Amino acid sequence: MGNKMGINSRRRKQSVSSRKVSRPSPGSSFSLEEPQASEYSKDKRVDDIQQFYNHMRHLWQGCFSAHVEESLIRGSLVLDIGCGTGNWLKEMATEYKYSEFIGVDILPLPDDVNRLKNINFVQSDALEFLPFENNYFDYVRISNMSMCFPENEWGKLLNEMARVLKPGGYVEIEEPDLELYNRGPIADYLMSYFLESYAQYGINVKLYKRLELYLASTNQFTGVEWDHKTLSFSSLIDLTGVSLSEIMSYYFAGNLDLTSQLAGRMAVEERELKSMYNQMQNEMKSYDSKLHYYRFWGRKISM
């Protein structure tokens, strides 16, 4: 999954205006509890992210949808933009030993991933420039970065991806619809703030609706296809036992570096906000809340 790239490094000092939204009613079973953050270690978070990744891979029935299997077996040069904790890189590099994988992220790659011989890492901001030659990679992919990059940067980013991709190579994009469906009262309350914050940062929570258009606007891709899967949080929690509240707080609030700002905006203490995250997990399971994920892939036009 993508990591905290782009937005938080640029706009951390941007102020957030106040807004009033009704809190969950007493009937929603919300109560203020001390969050047990001390019990949730960094290692546990990494493990939960791995479990989340494994579940998503099972949901998609594979790590990719682009038609790259044969070239990966023979040996390809692959770029993963916003590689985050490196779960995708590690699995792919282990499976396709004749291929070379390069990850790009604004934060360092974990040591256990970087030790694999066919993985290299470049610490860089993809929104500034992809530090590679033209026509360099056989396969370029990006995932879970719609919550990190404002929509007005995606045209530039896709053109950069096309620039470093070889003619005949494949591009693949995996992004969610960031609006949570089947929300309970606590999730509905929190999401109203998340969605407004995304809008303030120029993030389109339904970017997936425009990705095919953005790919076409580069005039460099052909045969664009897409697929979609629905993530059920009740199944995710039952099958993996992940601390969903921590993953949600990391990927939703964490990607915008807004935990303290959200607390101020909502007129609550940070501990109350974190308590809401914790209680939201039970609510999302009982309501069977869902996210929709989309993949788009296409081939760069041959010269």
Short mmCIF file of C-alpha atoms in Angstrom, two decimals:
data_model
loop_
_atom_site.label_atom_id
_atom_site.label_comp_id
_atom_site.label_asym_id
_atom_site.label_seq_id
_atom_site.Cartn_x
_atom_site.Cartn_y
_atom_site.Cartn_z
CA MET A 1 0.00 0.00 0.00
CA GLY A 2 1.09 3.56 -0.56
CA ASN A 3 2.69 5.47 2.22
CA LYS A 4 2.44 9.03 3.48
CA MET A 5 3.72 10.70 0.36
CA GLY A 6 3.12 14.18 -0.98
CA ILE A 7 0.39 16.03 0.86
CA ASN A 8 1.67 15.96 4.42
CA SER A 9 5.19 16.99 3.42
CA ARG A 10 3.95 20.06 1.55
CA ARG A 11 0.99 21.40 3.44
CA ARG A 12 1.53 20.43 7.04
CA LYS A 13 1.23 24.03 8.21
CA GLN A 14 -2.00 24.71 6.35
CA SER A 15 -4.77 25.68 8.77
CA VAL A 16 -8.09 23.89 8.85
CA SER A 17 -11.31 25.87 9.30
CA SER A 18 -13.92 24.94 11.87
CA ARG A 19 -17.14 23.20 10.97
CA LYS A 20 -20.05 21.94 13.05
CA VAL A 21 -21.41 18.46 12.49
CA SER A 22 -23.75 16.67 14.85
CA ARG A 23 -22.03 14.10 17.01
CA PRO A 24 -23.35 10.54 17.13
CA SER A 25 -26.46 10.28 19.24
CA PRO A 26 -26.42 8.43 22.58
CA GLY A 27 -28.16 5.54 20.85
CA SER A 28 -25.09 4.95 18.73
CA SER A 29 -23.29 3.50 21.77
CA PHE A 30 -20.41 5.96 21.60
CA SER A 31 -18.55 6.48 24.84
CA LEU A 32 -15.25 8.07 25.70
CA GLU A 33 -12.65 5.44 26.43
CA GLU A 34 -8.94 5.80 26.91
CA PRO A 35 -7.30 4.54 23.69
CA GLN A 36 -4.84 1.75 24.29
CA ALA A 37 -2.22 3.20 21.99
CA SER A 38 0.63 1.91 24.13
CA GLU A 39 -0.48 -1.65 23.42
CA TYR A 40 -0.37 -1.08 19.69
CA SER A 41 3.30 -1.23 18.73
CA LYS A 42 4.92 -0.21 15.48
CA ASP A 43 5.59 -3.90 14.76
CA LYS A 44 1.91 -4.71 15.26
CA ARG A 45 0.94 -1.93 12.87
CA VAL A 46 3.33 -3.27 10.23
CA ASP A 47 1.88 -6.75 10.76
CA ASP A 48 -1.68 -5.44 10.41
CA ILE A 49 -0.77 -3.62 7.21
CA GLN A 50 0.71 -6.90 5.93
CA GLN A 51 -2.51 -8.72 6.84
CA PHE A 52 -4.55 -6.04 5.10
CA TYR A 53 -2.35 -6.38 2.02
CA ASN A 54 -2.72 -10.18 2.06
CA HIS A 55 -6.49 -9.85 2.26
CA MET A 56 -6.54 -7.43 -0.67
CA ARG A 57 -4.35 -9.75 -2.73
CA HIS A 58 -6.78 -12.59 -2.00
CA LEU A 59 -9.70 -10.35 -2.93
CA TRP A 60 -8.09 -9.52 -6.29
CA GLN A 61 -6.81 -13.10 -6.70
CA GLY A 62 -3.38 -11.78 -7.53
CA CYS A 63 -0.92 -8.93 -7.20
CA PHE A 64 -1.67 -7.39 -10.59
CA SER A 65 -4.17 -7.39 -13.44
CA ALA A 66 -2.02 -6.10 -16.30
CA HIS A 67 -0.89 -8.67 -18.87
CA VAL A 68 2.68 -8.89 -17.58
CA GLU A 69 2.96 -12.45 -16.24
CA GLU A 70 5.08 -13.84 -19.08
CA SER A 71 7.45 -10.88 -19.16
CA LEU A 72 7.89 -11.06 -15.37
CA ILE A 73 8.83 -14.73 -15.61
CA ARG A 74 11.42 -13.96 -18.30
CA GLY A 75 12.72 -10.91 -16.47
CA SER A 76 11.37 -7.35 -16.44
CA LEU A 77 12.24 -4.00 -14.91
CA VAL A 78 9.37 -2.87 -12.68
CA LEU A 79 8.63 0.42 -10.90
CA ASP A 80 6.33 0.67 -7.86
CA ILE A 81 5.44 4.30 -7.07
CA GLY A 82 4.54 5.02 -3.45
CA CYS A 83 5.77 1.60 -2.38
CA GLY A 84 5.20 2.31 1.34
CA THR A 85 6.10 -0.65 3.56
CA GLY A 86 7.10 -2.67 0.50
CA ASN A 87 4.62 -5.55 0.81
CA TRP A 88 3.93 -5.68 -2.92
CA LEU A 89 7.62 -5.35 -3.80
CA LYS A 90 8.65 -8.14 -1.43
CA GLU A 91 6.07 -10.60 -2.70
CA MET A 92 6.73 -9.84 -6.36
CA ALA A 93 10.51 -9.96 -5.99
CA THR A 94 10.26 -13.33 -4.25
CA GLU A 95 7.92 -14.76 -6.90
CA TYR A 96 9.69 -13.36 -9.98
CA LYS A 97 13.38 -13.79 -9.27
CA TYR A 98 14.52 -12.87 -12.79
CA SER A 99 12.82 -9.48 -12.65
CA GLU A 100 14.21 -6.36 -10.99
CA PHE A 101 11.93 -4.18 -8.86
CA ILE A 102 12.46 -0.55 -7.95
CA GLY A 103 10.37 1.20 -5.32
CA VAL A 104 9.93 4.96 -4.99
CA ASP A 105 8.60 6.63 -1.86
CA ILE A 106 9.15 9.80 0.11
CA LEU A 107 9.87 7.68 3.21
CA PRO A 108 12.57 4.99 3.59
CA LEU A 109 11.85 1.37 2.75
CA PRO A 110 11.99 -1.13 5.66
CA ASP A 111 15.34 -2.93 5.90
CA ASP A 112 13.87 -6.42 5.52
CA VAL A 113 12.49 -5.46 2.09
CA ASN A 114 15.56 -3.57 0.94
CA ARG A 115 17.78 -6.61 1.62
CA LEU A 116 16.29 -8.63 -1.23
CA LYS A 117 18.76 -8.78 -4.11
CA ASN A 118 16.29 -7.91 -6.86
CA ILE A 119 14.80 -4.90 -5.04
CA ASN A 120 16.23 -1.40 -5.23
CA PHE A 121 14.83 1.71 -3.63
CA VAL A 122 14.91 5.41 -4.49
CA GLN A 123 13.77 7.89 -1.86
CA SER A 124 12.10 10.62 -3.88
CA ASP A 125 8.90 12.63 -4.25
CA ALA A 126 7.11 11.25 -7.29
CA LEU A 127 5.18 14.48 -7.73
CA GLU A 128 8.39 16.38 -8.37
CA PHE A 129 10.08 14.04 -10.84
CA LEU A 130 10.66 10.33 -11.45
CA PRO A 131 14.48 10.10 -11.47
CA PHE A 132 14.75 7.63 -14.34
CA GLU A 133 15.55 7.75 -18.04
CA ASN A 134 12.91 7.78 -20.74
CA ASN A 135 11.56 4.37 -21.83
CA TYR A 136 13.25 2.60 -18.91
CA PHE A 137 10.67 0.24 -17.32
CA ASP A 138 8.62 -2.67 -18.64
CA TYR A 139 5.88 -2.23 -16.05
CA VAL A 140 4.97 0.80 -13.90
CA ARG A 141 2.33 0.69 -11.18
CA ILE A 142 0.90 2.87 -8.44
CA SER A 143 -1.65 2.02 -5.75
CA ASN A 144 -3.50 3.64 -2.86
CA MET A 145 -2.13 7.11 -3.55
CA SER A 146 -5.35 8.96 -4.37
CA MET A 147 -5.52 9.97 -0.70
CA CYS A 148 -2.02 11.47 -0.90
CA PHE A 149 -1.97 13.39 -4.19
CA PRO A 150 -4.31 16.24 -5.13
CA GLU A 151 -6.29 15.60 -8.29
CA ASN A 152 -4.59 18.40 -10.22
CA GLU A 153 -1.26 16.53 -9.94
CA TRP A 154 -2.46 13.28 -11.50
CA GLY A 155 -2.18 14.43 -15.12
CA LYS A 156 1.47 15.34 -14.60
CA LEU A 157 2.12 12.11 -12.69
CA LEU A 158 0.61 9.89 -15.39
CA ASN A 159 2.66 11.66 -18.05
CA GLU A 160 5.78 10.99 -15.98
CA MET A 161 4.78 7.33 -15.67
CA ALA A 162 4.35 7.19 -19.45
CA ARG A 163 7.73 8.86 -19.97
CA VAL A 164 9.69 6.25 -18.00
CA LEU A 165 7.69 3.31 -19.44
CA LYS A 166 9.00 1.49 -22.50
CA PRO A 167 6.82 1.41 -25.62
CA GLY A 168 4.73 -1.75 -25.33
CA GLY A 169 5.08 -1.75 -21.54
CA TYR A 170 2.16 -1.74 -19.11
CA VAL A 171 0.92 0.82 -16.62
CA GLU A 172 -1.40 -0.17 -13.76
CA ILE A 173 -3.26 1.94 -11.21
CA GLU A 174 -5.14 0.60 -8.18
CA GLU A 175 -7.20 3.10 -6.18
CA PRO A 176 -10.24 2.97 -3.90
CA ASP A 177 -13.42 4.94 -3.88
CA LEU A 178 -12.57 6.74 -0.63
CA GLU A 179 -16.18 7.07 0.44
CA LEU A 180 -17.04 4.41 3.00
CA TYR A 181 -20.36 2.65 2.34
CA ASN A 182 -22.79 1.13 4.87
CA ARG A 183 -21.62 3.59 7.50
CA GLY A 184 -22.87 3.59 11.07
CA PRO A 185 -23.31 6.82 13.07
CA ILE A 186 -19.74 7.02 14.36
CA ALA A 187 -18.20 6.31 10.96
CA ASP A 188 -20.64 8.73 9.34
CA TYR A 189 -19.62 11.43 11.81
CA LEU A 190 -15.90 10.87 11.23
CA MET A 191 -16.17 10.48 7.47
CA SER A 192 -17.92 13.84 7.14
CA TYR A 193 -14.73 15.44 8.46
CA PHE A 194 -12.39 13.20 6.49
CA LEU A 195 -14.20 13.91 3.23
CA GLU A 196 -14.24 17.65 3.82
CA SER A 197 -10.53 17.60 4.66
CA TYR A 198 -9.77 15.67 1.48
CA ALA A 199 -11.69 18.26 -0.53
CA GLN A 200 -9.74 21.08 1.11
CA TYR A 201 -6.48 19.47 0.02
CA GLY A 202 -7.75 19.04 -3.52
CA ILE A 203 -8.18 15.28 -3.18
CA ASN A 204 -10.97 13.74 -5.23
CA VAL A 205 -12.38 10.85 -3.19
CA LYS A 206 -13.83 9.42 -6.40
CA LEU A 207 -10.72 9.81 -8.51
CA TYR A 208 -11.32 6.35 -9.95
CA LYS A 209 -14.10 7.83 -12.07
CA ARG A 210 -11.58 10.02 -13.88
CA LEU A 211 -8.55 7.74 -14.16
CA GLU A 212 -9.55 6.29 -17.53
CA LEU A 213 -9.96 9.85 -18.85
CA TYR A 214 -6.59 10.90 -17.44
CA LEU A 215 -4.90 7.90 -19.03
CA ALA A 216 -6.50 8.76 -22.37
CA SER A 217 -5.42 12.41 -22.06
CA THR A 218 -1.75 11.39 -22.19
CA ASN A 219 -2.30 10.06 -25.75
CA GLN A 220 0.22 7.34 -24.90
CA PHE A 221 -1.85 4.33 -23.83
CA THR A 222 -4.02 1.86 -25.67
CA GLY A 223 -6.22 -1.07 -24.70
CA VAL A 224 -7.11 0.37 -21.29
CA GLU A 225 -9.10 -2.10 -19.16
CA TRP A 226 -10.51 -1.95 -15.66
CA ASP A 227 -11.93 -4.12 -12.90
CA HIS A 228 -13.36 -3.54 -9.45
CA LYS A 229 -13.72 -5.43 -6.16
CA THR A 230 -15.67 -4.72 -2.99
CA LEU A 231 -13.88 -4.91 0.35
CA SER A 232 -16.13 -6.07 3.21
CA PHE A 233 -14.75 -4.94 6.54
CA SER A 234 -16.62 -7.61 8.51
CA SER A 235 -14.85 -10.29 6.43
CA LEU A 236 -11.53 -8.48 6.77
CA ILE A 237 -11.77 -8.35 10.56
CA ASP A 238 -13.02 -11.93 10.93
CA LEU A 239 -10.38 -13.42 8.64
CA THR A 240 -7.33 -11.40 9.67
CA GLY A 241 -7.99 -10.04 13.15
CA VAL A 242 -6.40 -6.73 12.19
CA SER A 243 -6.83 -3.60 14.28
CA LEU A 244 -8.86 -1.82 11.65
CA SER A 245 -9.18 1.34 13.73
CA GLU A 246 -5.38 1.75 13.68
CA ILE A 247 -5.16 1.10 9.94
CA MET A 248 -7.96 3.58 9.31
CA SER A 249 -6.35 6.24 11.48
CA TYR A 250 -3.00 5.65 9.75
CA TYR A 251 -4.24 5.71 6.16
CA PHE A 252 -7.06 8.25 6.51
CA ALA A 253 -5.94 10.78 9.09
CA GLY A 254 -2.25 9.85 8.95
CA ASN A 255 -1.86 10.45 5.24
CA LEU A 256 -2.94 14.05 5.68
CA ASP A 257 -1.18 14.48 9.02
CA LEU A 258 -4.48 15.75 10.38
CA THR A 259 -5.12 13.84 13.59
CA SER A 260 -4.52 16.86 15.84
CA GLN A 261 -6.16 19.24 13.37
CA LEU A 262 -9.22 17.02 13.06
CA ALA A 263 -9.53 16.86 16.83
CA GLY A 264 -9.45 20.65 17.01
CA ARG A 265 -11.88 21.01 14.16
CA MET A 266 -14.30 18.58 15.80
CA ALA A 267 -13.86 20.29 19.19
CA VAL A 268 -12.71 17.06 20.85
CA GLU A 269 -9.47 15.95 22.46
CA GLU A 270 -7.13 13.69 20.49
CA ARG A 271 -7.80 10.85 22.91
CA GLU A 272 -11.53 11.15 22.17
CA LEU A 273 -10.87 11.07 18.44
CA LYS A 274 -8.70 7.98 18.83
CA SER A 275 -11.40 6.40 20.96
CA MET A 276 -13.81 7.00 18.09
CA TYR A 277 -11.42 5.15 15.77
CA ASN A 278 -11.40 2.21 18.18
CA GLN A 279 -15.18 2.07 18.49
CA MET A 280 -15.63 2.53 14.77
CA GLN A 281 -14.05 -0.89 14.23
CA ASN A 282 -16.90 -2.69 16.01
CA GLU A 283 -19.42 -0.53 14.22
CA MET A 284 -17.90 -1.21 10.79
CA LYS A 285 -18.05 -4.92 11.48
CA SER A 286 -21.68 -4.88 12.62
CA TYR A 287 -22.78 -2.65 9.74
CA ASP A 288 -20.58 -4.58 7.28
CA SER A 289 -19.10 -1.34 5.97
CA LYS A 290 -17.50 -1.53 2.54
CA LEU A 291 -14.95 0.13 0.28
CA HIS A 292 -14.85 -0.30 -3.48
CA TYR A 293 -11.44 -0.78 -5.11
CA TYR A 294 -10.63 -0.25 -8.79
CA ARG A 295 -7.80 -1.27 -11.09
CA PHE A 296 -7.00 0.29 -14.45
CA TRP A 297 -4.28 -0.96 -16.78
CA GLY A 298 -3.16 -0.29 -20.31
CA ARG A 299 -0.24 -0.58 -22.70
CA LYS A 300 2.02 2.21 -23.87
CA ILE A 301 1.70 2.78 -27.60
CA SER A 302 4.62 1.29 -29.53
CA MET A 303 6.70 3.65 -31.63
#
